[in-house]
Amino acid sequence: MSLPVLKTERLTLRPLTLEDADRVRALVGDYDVSKMLSVVPHPYSREDAVWWINQTAAFDDDGERAFAIDDGSGLIGAVSVGRAGPEPDFGYWLGKPYWGRGLMSEAAHAVLTWHFGESPETTVTSGALNENPASLNVLRKLGFDDPHAILLSIRARGEDLPATKFRLTLDAFQAEEPVLS
Ligand SMILES: CC(C)(COP(=O)(O)OP(=O)(O)OC[C@H]1O[C@@H](n2cnc3c(N)ncnc32)[C@H](O)[C@@H]1OP(=O)(O)O)[C@@H](O)C(=O)NCCC(=O)NCCS
């Protein structure tokens, strides 16, 4: 089995390949991106990018089910619904030059539509730092609910920081209007 290719109005969501490694390194290597993500080191090397891409290719064998977000120029970010299971963890990042255009809302909606089509009975979990309003807004617009306070370990900073964790069911996702831009 392989991950599908998903199309939205402006984007293609596709499996990652090793050809994406340089762009992953450049975009995730930006501290403004990595400082919001839990497991990403900083500085971020090309070897880190290759390791991450390789484990997404092994998603059938307990790897992460991650899609490259491609705007036609190449990879600009990624969305992941984590490992298969009853409560997969949803994560995402976008390169800084691409922020603020509704692209993550569009990409995330497409990936969750695919995920719930495959696994309607699952509850998707996700969390964001309280200092990250853009990410909290992405989650809220998708229908994530049931907030509870946690401390999120941020590897790039070597700190545990206040964050909020949420859950999303198919019913809650379907109750939201599709976000296309
Ligand atoms: C979080 C992130 C994915 C958002 O991507 P994006 O494409 O800029 O998000 P969108 O444009 O879809 O915006 C989503 C919502 O957040 C709002 N928003 C965007 N930036 C914001 C900001 N700095 N402050 C407050 N709200 C903001 C948008 O207005 C939008 O809400 P609206 O439609 O009601 O106006 C992106 O900033 C990113 O990758 N950051 C670094 C990595 C990261 O934080 N990943 C998530 C970890 S939990």
PDB file of C-alpha atoms and ligand atoms in Angstrom:
ATOM      1  CA  MET A   1       0.000   0.000   0.000  1.00  0.00           C
ATOM      2  CA  SER A   2       1.173   3.553  -0.653  1.00  0.00           C
ATOM      3  CA  LEU A   3      -0.179   6.888   0.442  1.00  0.00           C
ATOM      4  CA  PRO A   4      -2.457   8.492  -2.166  1.00  0.00           C
ATOM      5  CA  VAL A   5      -1.888  11.776  -3.958  1.00  0.00           C
ATOM      6  CA  LEU A   6      -4.486  14.331  -2.853  1.00  0.00           C
ATOM      7  CA  LYS A   7      -5.372  17.518  -4.742  1.00  0.00           C
ATOM      8  CA  THR A   8      -6.826  20.742  -3.384  1.00  0.00           C
ATOM      9  CA  GLU A   9      -7.505  24.024  -5.137  1.00  0.00           C
ATOM     10  CA  ARG A  10      -3.898  25.231  -4.734  1.00  0.00           C
ATOM     11  CA  LEU A  11      -1.943  22.233  -3.492  1.00  0.00           C
ATOM     12  CA  THR A  12      -0.886  18.646  -4.090  1.00  0.00           C
ATOM     13  CA  LEU A  13      -0.440  16.393  -1.037  1.00  0.00           C
ATOM     14  CA  ARG A  14       1.875  13.540  -1.950  1.00  0.00           C
ATOM     15  CA  PRO A  15       4.271  11.023  -0.376  1.00  0.00           C
ATOM     16  CA  LEU A  16       7.701  12.414   0.508  1.00  0.00           C
ATOM     17  CA  THR A  17      10.757  11.343  -1.453  1.00  0.00           C
ATOM     18  CA  LEU A  18      14.466  11.774  -0.805  1.00  0.00           C
ATOM     19  CA  GLU A  19      14.439  14.511  -3.463  1.00  0.00           C
ATOM     20  CA  ASP A  20      12.588  16.610  -0.879  1.00  0.00           C
ATOM     21  CA  ALA A  21      15.480  16.400   1.616  1.00  0.00           C
ATOM     22  CA  ASP A  22      17.153  19.726   0.774  1.00  0.00           C
ATOM     23  CA  ARG A  23      13.904  21.663   0.987  1.00  0.00           C
ATOM     24  CA  VAL A  24      12.922  19.912   4.240  1.00  0.00           C
ATOM     25  CA  ARG A  25      16.321  20.803   5.692  1.00  0.00           C
ATOM     26  CA  ALA A  26      16.070  24.433   4.612  1.00  0.00           C
ATOM     27  CA  LEU A  27      12.477  24.986   5.776  1.00  0.00           C
ATOM     28  CA  VAL A  28      12.506  22.986   9.041  1.00  0.00           C
ATOM     29  CA  GLY A  29      16.017  24.297   9.704  1.00  0.00           C
ATOM     30  CA  ASP A  30      14.441  27.722  10.264  1.00  0.00           C
ATOM     31  CA  TYR A  31      14.274  28.155  14.048  1.00  0.00           C
ATOM     32  CA  ASP A  32      10.920  29.942  13.744  1.00  0.00           C
ATOM     33  CA  VAL A  33       9.530  26.605  12.486  1.00  0.00           C
ATOM     34  CA  SER A  34      11.457  24.130  14.648  1.00  0.00           C
ATOM     35  CA  LYS A  35      10.851  26.039  17.885  1.00  0.00           C
ATOM     36  CA  MET A  36       7.132  25.186  17.621  1.00  0.00           C
ATOM     37  CA  LEU A  37       7.644  21.447  16.926  1.00  0.00           C
ATOM     38  CA  SER A  38       8.178  18.822  19.602  1.00  0.00           C
ATOM     39  CA  VAL A  39      10.704  16.333  18.229  1.00  0.00           C
ATOM     40  CA  VAL A  40      12.688  18.409  15.715  1.00  0.00           C
ATOM     41  CA  PRO A  41      16.293  19.225  16.624  1.00  0.00           C
ATOM     42  CA  HIS A  42      17.965  22.585  15.966  1.00  0.00           C
ATOM     43  CA  PRO A  43      20.276  22.965  14.128  1.00  0.00           C
ATOM     44  CA  TYR A  44      18.651  20.607  11.609  1.00  0.00           C
ATOM     45  CA  SER A  45      20.935  18.748   9.197  1.00  0.00           C
ATOM     46  CA  ARG A  46      20.363  17.112   5.818  1.00  0.00           C
ATOM     47  CA  GLU A  47      20.884  13.772   7.611  1.00  0.00           C
ATOM     48  CA  ASP A  48      18.008  14.650   9.945  1.00  0.00           C
ATOM     49  CA  ALA A  49      15.812  15.313   6.902  1.00  0.00           C
ATOM     50  CA  VAL A  50      16.819  12.032   5.235  1.00  0.00           C
ATOM     51  CA  TRP A  51      16.120  10.080   8.458  1.00  0.00           C
ATOM     52  CA  TRP A  52      12.673  11.646   8.763  1.00  0.00           C
ATOM     53  CA  ILE A  53      11.759  11.052   5.107  1.00  0.00           C
ATOM     54  CA  ASN A  54      12.925   7.431   5.302  1.00  0.00           C
ATOM     55  CA  GLN A  55      10.736   6.675   8.314  1.00  0.00           C
ATOM     56  CA  THR A  56       7.700   8.222   6.573  1.00  0.00           C
ATOM     57  CA  ALA A  57       8.356   5.846   3.661  1.00  0.00           C
ATOM     58  CA  ALA A  58       8.082   2.970   6.170  1.00  0.00           C
ATOM     59  CA  PHE A  59       4.633   4.001   7.368  1.00  0.00           C
ATOM     60  CA  ASP A  60       3.273   0.504   6.790  1.00  0.00           C
ATOM     61  CA  ASP A  61       5.793  -0.697   9.359  1.00  0.00           C
ATOM     62  CA  ASP A  62       4.830   1.668  12.201  1.00  0.00           C
ATOM     63  CA  GLY A  63       6.182   4.781  10.475  1.00  0.00           C
ATOM     64  CA  GLU A  64       4.543   8.187  10.302  1.00  0.00           C
ATOM     65  CA  ARG A  65       1.907   8.725   7.607  1.00  0.00           C
ATOM     66  CA  ALA A  66       3.149  12.049   6.292  1.00  0.00           C
ATOM     67  CA  PHE A  67       2.319  13.980   3.140  1.00  0.00           C
ATOM     68  CA  ALA A  68       4.486  16.577   1.439  1.00  0.00           C
ATOM     69  CA  ILE A  69       2.610  19.808   0.763  1.00  0.00           C
ATOM     70  CA  ASP A  70       3.573  20.795  -2.774  1.00  0.00           C
ATOM     71  CA  ASP A  71       2.475  24.066  -4.388  1.00  0.00           C
ATOM     72  CA  GLY A  72       3.878  23.136  -7.789  1.00  0.00           C
ATOM     73  CA  SER A  73       7.341  24.565  -7.034  1.00  0.00           C
ATOM     74  CA  GLY A  74       8.220  21.626  -4.768  1.00  0.00           C
ATOM     75  CA  LEU A  75       7.757  20.829  -1.088  1.00  0.00           C
ATOM     76  CA  ILE A  76       6.659  23.788   1.063  1.00  0.00           C
ATOM     77  CA  GLY A  77       5.611  21.882   4.209  1.00  0.00           C
ATOM     78  CA  ALA A  78       4.194  18.629   5.511  1.00  0.00           C
ATOM     79  CA  VAL A  79       1.132  17.188   7.246  1.00  0.00           C
ATOM     80  CA  SER A  80       1.159  13.928   9.192  1.00  0.00           C
ATOM     81  CA  VAL A  81      -1.564  11.821  10.737  1.00  0.00           C
ATOM     82  CA  GLY A  82       1.009   9.910  12.712  1.00  0.00           C
ATOM     83  CA  ARG A  83       1.104   6.192  13.128  1.00  0.00           C
ATOM     84  CA  ALA A  84      -1.934   4.021  12.516  1.00  0.00           C
ATOM     85  CA  GLY A  85      -3.977   3.316  15.650  1.00  0.00           C
ATOM     86  CA  PRO A  86      -7.130   4.358  17.490  1.00  0.00           C
ATOM     87  CA  GLU A  87      -5.778   7.825  18.428  1.00  0.00           C
ATOM     88  CA  PRO A  88      -3.285   8.965  15.765  1.00  0.00           C
ATOM     89  CA  ASP A  89      -1.434  12.208  16.388  1.00  0.00           C
ATOM     90  CA  PHE A  90      -1.871  14.990  13.842  1.00  0.00           C
ATOM     91  CA  GLY A  91       1.104  17.267  13.135  1.00  0.00           C
ATOM     92  CA  TYR A  92       2.079  19.828  10.521  1.00  0.00           C
ATOM     93  CA  TRP A  93       4.486  22.561   9.536  1.00  0.00           C
ATOM     94  CA  LEU A  94       4.811  25.021   6.696  1.00  0.00           C
ATOM     95  CA  GLY A  95       7.948  26.852   5.569  1.00  0.00           C
ATOM     96  CA  LYS A  96       7.928  30.436   6.829  1.00  0.00           C
ATOM     97  CA  PRO A  97       7.678  32.106   3.375  1.00  0.00           C
ATOM     98  CA  TYR A  98       4.314  30.366   2.926  1.00  0.00           C
ATOM     99  CA  TRP A  99       2.605  31.341   6.188  1.00  0.00           C
ATOM    100  CA  GLY A 100      -0.573  33.394   6.405  1.00  0.00           C
ATOM    101  CA  ARG A 101      -2.297  32.402   3.148  1.00  0.00           C
ATOM    102  CA  GLY A 102      -4.621  29.721   4.474  1.00  0.00           C
ATOM    103  CA  LEU A 103      -2.428  27.010   2.973  1.00  0.00           C
ATOM    104  CA  MET A 104      -2.211  24.863   6.110  1.00  0.00           C
ATOM    105  CA  SER A 105      -5.957  25.000   6.675  1.00  0.00           C
ATOM    106  CA  GLU A 106      -6.418  23.808   3.072  1.00  0.00           C
ATOM    107  CA  ALA A 107      -3.788  21.047   3.306  1.00  0.00           C
ATOM    108  CA  ALA A 108      -4.887  19.812   6.731  1.00  0.00           C
ATOM    109  CA  HIS A 109      -8.510  19.567   5.668  1.00  0.00           C
ATOM    110  CA  ALA A 110      -7.593  17.403   2.673  1.00  0.00           C
ATOM    111  CA  VAL A 111      -5.439  15.033   4.732  1.00  0.00           C
ATOM    112  CA  LEU A 112      -8.082  14.644   7.440  1.00  0.00           C
ATOM    113  CA  THR A 113     -10.760  13.986   4.791  1.00  0.00           C
ATOM    114  CA  TRP A 114      -8.556  11.179   3.499  1.00  0.00           C
ATOM    115  CA  HIS A 115      -7.798   9.892   6.995  1.00  0.00           C
ATOM    116  CA  PHE A 116     -11.418   9.732   8.150  1.00  0.00           C
ATOM    117  CA  GLY A 117     -12.377   8.086   4.859  1.00  0.00           C
ATOM    118  CA  GLU A 118      -9.914   5.312   5.702  1.00  0.00           C
ATOM    119  CA  SER A 119     -10.451   5.178   9.480  1.00  0.00           C
ATOM    120  CA  PRO A 120     -13.790   6.785  10.437  1.00  0.00           C
ATOM    121  CA  GLU A 121     -13.818   5.316  13.937  1.00  0.00           C
ATOM    122  CA  THR A 122     -10.556   6.941  15.079  1.00  0.00           C
ATOM    123  CA  THR A 123     -10.135  10.001  17.286  1.00  0.00           C
ATOM    124  CA  VAL A 124      -7.334  12.222  16.026  1.00  0.00           C
ATOM    125  CA  THR A 125      -5.314  14.062  18.671  1.00  0.00           C
ATOM    126  CA  SER A 126      -3.173  17.156  18.280  1.00  0.00           C
ATOM    127  CA  GLY A 127      -1.672  19.914  20.357  1.00  0.00           C
ATOM    128  CA  ALA A 128      -0.040  23.293  20.000  1.00  0.00           C
ATOM    129  CA  LEU A 129       1.959  25.620  22.204  1.00  0.00           C
ATOM    130  CA  ASN A 130      -0.141  28.334  23.816  1.00  0.00           C
ATOM    131  CA  GLU A 131       2.235  30.861  22.247  1.00  0.00           C
ATOM    132  CA  ASN A 132       1.315  29.608  18.745  1.00  0.00           C
ATOM    133  CA  PRO A 133      -2.025  31.256  17.831  1.00  0.00           C
ATOM    134  CA  ALA A 134      -1.735  30.351  14.140  1.00  0.00           C
ATOM    135  CA  SER A 135      -1.580  26.654  14.964  1.00  0.00           C
ATOM    136  CA  LEU A 136      -4.320  26.880  17.594  1.00  0.00           C
ATOM    137  CA  ASN A 137      -6.485  28.554  14.931  1.00  0.00           C
ATOM    138  CA  VAL A 138      -5.737  25.844  12.369  1.00  0.00           C
ATOM    139  CA  LEU A 139      -6.915  23.207  14.863  1.00  0.00           C
ATOM    140  CA  ARG A 140      -9.996  25.148  15.949  1.00  0.00           C
ATOM    141  CA  LYS A 141     -11.105  25.703  12.340  1.00  0.00           C
ATOM    142  CA  LEU A 142     -10.822  21.969  11.643  1.00  0.00           C
ATOM    143  CA  GLY A 143     -13.143  21.145  14.554  1.00  0.00           C
ATOM    144  CA  PHE A 144     -10.563  20.013  17.143  1.00  0.00           C
ATOM    145  CA  ASP A 145     -12.149  20.277  20.590  1.00  0.00           C
ATOM    146  CA  ASP A 146     -11.988  18.954  24.179  1.00  0.00           C
ATOM    147  CA  PRO A 147      -9.012  21.188  25.118  1.00  0.00           C
ATOM    148  CA  HIS A 148      -6.799  20.216  28.009  1.00  0.00           C
ATOM    149  CA  ALA A 149      -3.619  21.798  29.289  1.00  0.00           C
ATOM    150  CA  ILE A 150      -0.333  19.948  28.895  1.00  0.00           C
ATOM    151  CA  LEU A 151       3.371  20.659  28.920  1.00  0.00           C
ATOM    152  CA  LEU A 152       4.913  19.995  25.509  1.00  0.00           C
ATOM    153  CA  SER A 153       8.560  19.052  25.285  1.00  0.00           C
ATOM    154  CA  ILE A 154      10.247  21.164  22.570  1.00  0.00           C
ATOM    155  CA  ARG A 155      13.525  19.588  21.529  1.00  0.00           C
ATOM    156  CA  ALA A 156      14.882  22.612  19.639  1.00  0.00           C
ATOM    157  CA  ARG A 157      14.639  24.660  22.847  1.00  0.00           C
ATOM    158  CA  GLY A 158      15.353  21.913  25.363  1.00  0.00           C
ATOM    159  CA  GLU A 159      12.274  23.017  27.323  1.00  0.00           C
ATOM    160  CA  ASP A 160       8.795  21.870  28.315  1.00  0.00           C
ATOM    161  CA  LEU A 161       6.312  24.633  27.531  1.00  0.00           C
ATOM    162  CA  PRO A 162       2.593  25.249  28.183  1.00  0.00           C
ATOM    163  CA  ALA A 163       0.433  23.854  25.418  1.00  0.00           C
ATOM    164  CA  THR A 164      -3.108  22.702  24.736  1.00  0.00           C
ATOM    165  CA  LYS A 165      -4.067  19.269  23.490  1.00  0.00           C
ATOM    166  CA  PHE A 166      -7.249  18.582  21.507  1.00  0.00           C
ATOM    167  CA  ARG A 167      -9.226  15.712  19.994  1.00  0.00           C
ATOM    168  CA  LEU A 168     -11.128  15.452  16.726  1.00  0.00           C
ATOM    169  CA  THR A 169     -13.822  12.932  15.823  1.00  0.00           C
ATOM    170  CA  LEU A 170     -15.331  12.400  12.393  1.00  0.00           C
ATOM    171  CA  ASP A 171     -18.597  13.986  13.569  1.00  0.00           C
ATOM    172  CA  ALA A 172     -16.843  17.133  14.766  1.00  0.00           C
ATOM    173  CA  PHE A 173     -14.789  17.310  11.568  1.00  0.00           C
ATOM    174  CA  GLN A 174     -17.871  16.988   9.392  1.00  0.00           C
ATOM    175  CA  ALA A 175     -19.644  19.698  11.410  1.00  0.00           C
ATOM    176  CA  GLU A 176     -17.074  22.235  10.187  1.00  0.00           C
ATOM    177  CA  GLU A 177     -17.378  23.950   6.801  1.00  0.00           C
ATOM    178  CA  PRO A 178     -14.718  22.884   4.298  1.00  0.00           C
ATOM    179  CA  VAL A 179     -11.874  25.419   4.221  1.00  0.00           C
ATOM    180  CA  LEU A 180     -10.672  26.010   0.697  1.00  0.00           C
ATOM    181  CA  SER A 181      -8.683  29.211   1.056  1.00  0.00           C
TER     182      SER A 181
HETATM  183  C1  LIG B   1       1.044  26.983  12.261  1.00  0.00           C
HETATM  184  C2  LIG B   1       1.182  27.065  10.740  1.00  0.00           C
HETATM  185  C3  LIG B   1       1.137  25.664  10.174  1.00  0.00           C
HETATM  186  C4  LIG B   1       0.010  27.878  10.189  1.00  0.00           C
HETATM  187  O1  LIG B   1       0.022  27.802   8.767  1.00  0.00           O
HETATM  188  P1  LIG B   1      -0.723  28.897   7.867  1.00  0.00           P
HETATM  189  O2  LIG B   1      -0.877  28.377   6.498  1.00  0.00           O
HETATM  190  O3  LIG B   1      -0.006  30.195   8.055  1.00  0.00           O
HETATM  191  O4  LIG B   1      -2.128  28.948   8.587  1.00  0.00           O
HETATM  192  P2  LIG B   1      -3.448  29.514   7.932  1.00  0.00           P
HETATM  193  O5  LIG B   1      -3.085  30.628   6.991  1.00  0.00           O
HETATM  194  O6  LIG B   1      -4.252  28.366   7.437  1.00  0.00           O
HETATM  195  O7  LIG B   1      -4.134  30.195   9.196  1.00  0.00           O
HETATM  196  C5  LIG B   1      -4.962  29.505  10.079  1.00  0.00           C
HETATM  197  C6  LIG B   1      -5.665  30.502  10.950  1.00  0.00           C
HETATM  198  O8  LIG B   1      -4.746  31.100  11.857  1.00  0.00           O
HETATM  199  C7  LIG B   1      -4.765  32.497  11.714  1.00  0.00           C
HETATM  200  N1  LIG B   1      -3.408  32.981  11.894  1.00  0.00           N
HETATM  201  C8  LIG B   1      -2.371  32.830  11.056  1.00  0.00           C
HETATM  202  N2  LIG B   1      -1.277  33.389  11.596  1.00  0.00           N
HETATM  203  C9  LIG B   1      -1.644  33.888  12.795  1.00  0.00           C
HETATM  204  C10 LIG B   1      -0.976  34.590  13.834  1.00  0.00           C
HETATM  205  N3  LIG B   1       0.341  34.829  13.755  1.00  0.00           N
HETATM  206  N4  LIG B   1      -1.681  34.955  14.903  1.00  0.00           N
HETATM  207  C11 LIG B   1      -2.997  34.691  15.019  1.00  0.00           C
HETATM  208  N5  LIG B   1      -3.696  34.023  14.075  1.00  0.00           N
HETATM  209  C12 LIG B   1      -3.019  33.645  12.977  1.00  0.00           C
HETATM  210  C13 LIG B   1      -5.265  32.764  10.339  1.00  0.00           C
HETATM  211  O9  LIG B   1      -5.836  34.063  10.246  1.00  0.00           O
HETATM  212  C14 LIG B   1      -6.265  31.650  10.161  1.00  0.00           C
HETATM  213  O10 LIG B   1      -7.496  31.935  10.786  1.00  0.00           O
HETATM  214  P3  LIG B   1      -8.709  32.593   9.971  1.00  0.00           P
HETATM  215  O11 LIG B   1      -8.943  31.754   8.764  1.00  0.00           O
HETATM  216  O12 LIG B   1      -9.809  32.575  10.955  1.00  0.00           O
HETATM  217  O13 LIG B   1      -8.258  33.963   9.597  1.00  0.00           O
HETATM  218  C15 LIG B   1       2.512  27.748  10.335  1.00  0.00           C
HETATM  219  O14 LIG B   1       2.548  29.021  10.922  1.00  0.00           O
HETATM  220  C16 LIG B   1       3.721  26.947  10.758  1.00  0.00           C
HETATM  221  O15 LIG B   1       4.104  25.995  10.116  1.00  0.00           O
HETATM  222  N6  LIG B   1       4.377  27.363  11.864  1.00  0.00           N
HETATM  223  C17 LIG B   1       5.591  26.700  12.359  1.00  0.00           C
HETATM  224  C18 LIG B   1       5.384  25.232  12.701  1.00  0.00           C
HETATM  225  C19 LIG B   1       4.172  25.008  13.567  1.00  0.00           C
HETATM  226  O16 LIG B   1       3.826  25.847  14.382  1.00  0.00           O
HETATM  227  N7  LIG B   1       3.547  23.853  13.378  1.00  0.00           N
HETATM  228  C20 LIG B   1       2.433  23.451  14.216  1.00  0.00           C
HETATM  229  C21 LIG B   1       2.926  22.915  15.497  1.00  0.00           C
HETATM  230  S1  LIG B   1       1.595  22.553  16.606  1.00  0.00           S
END
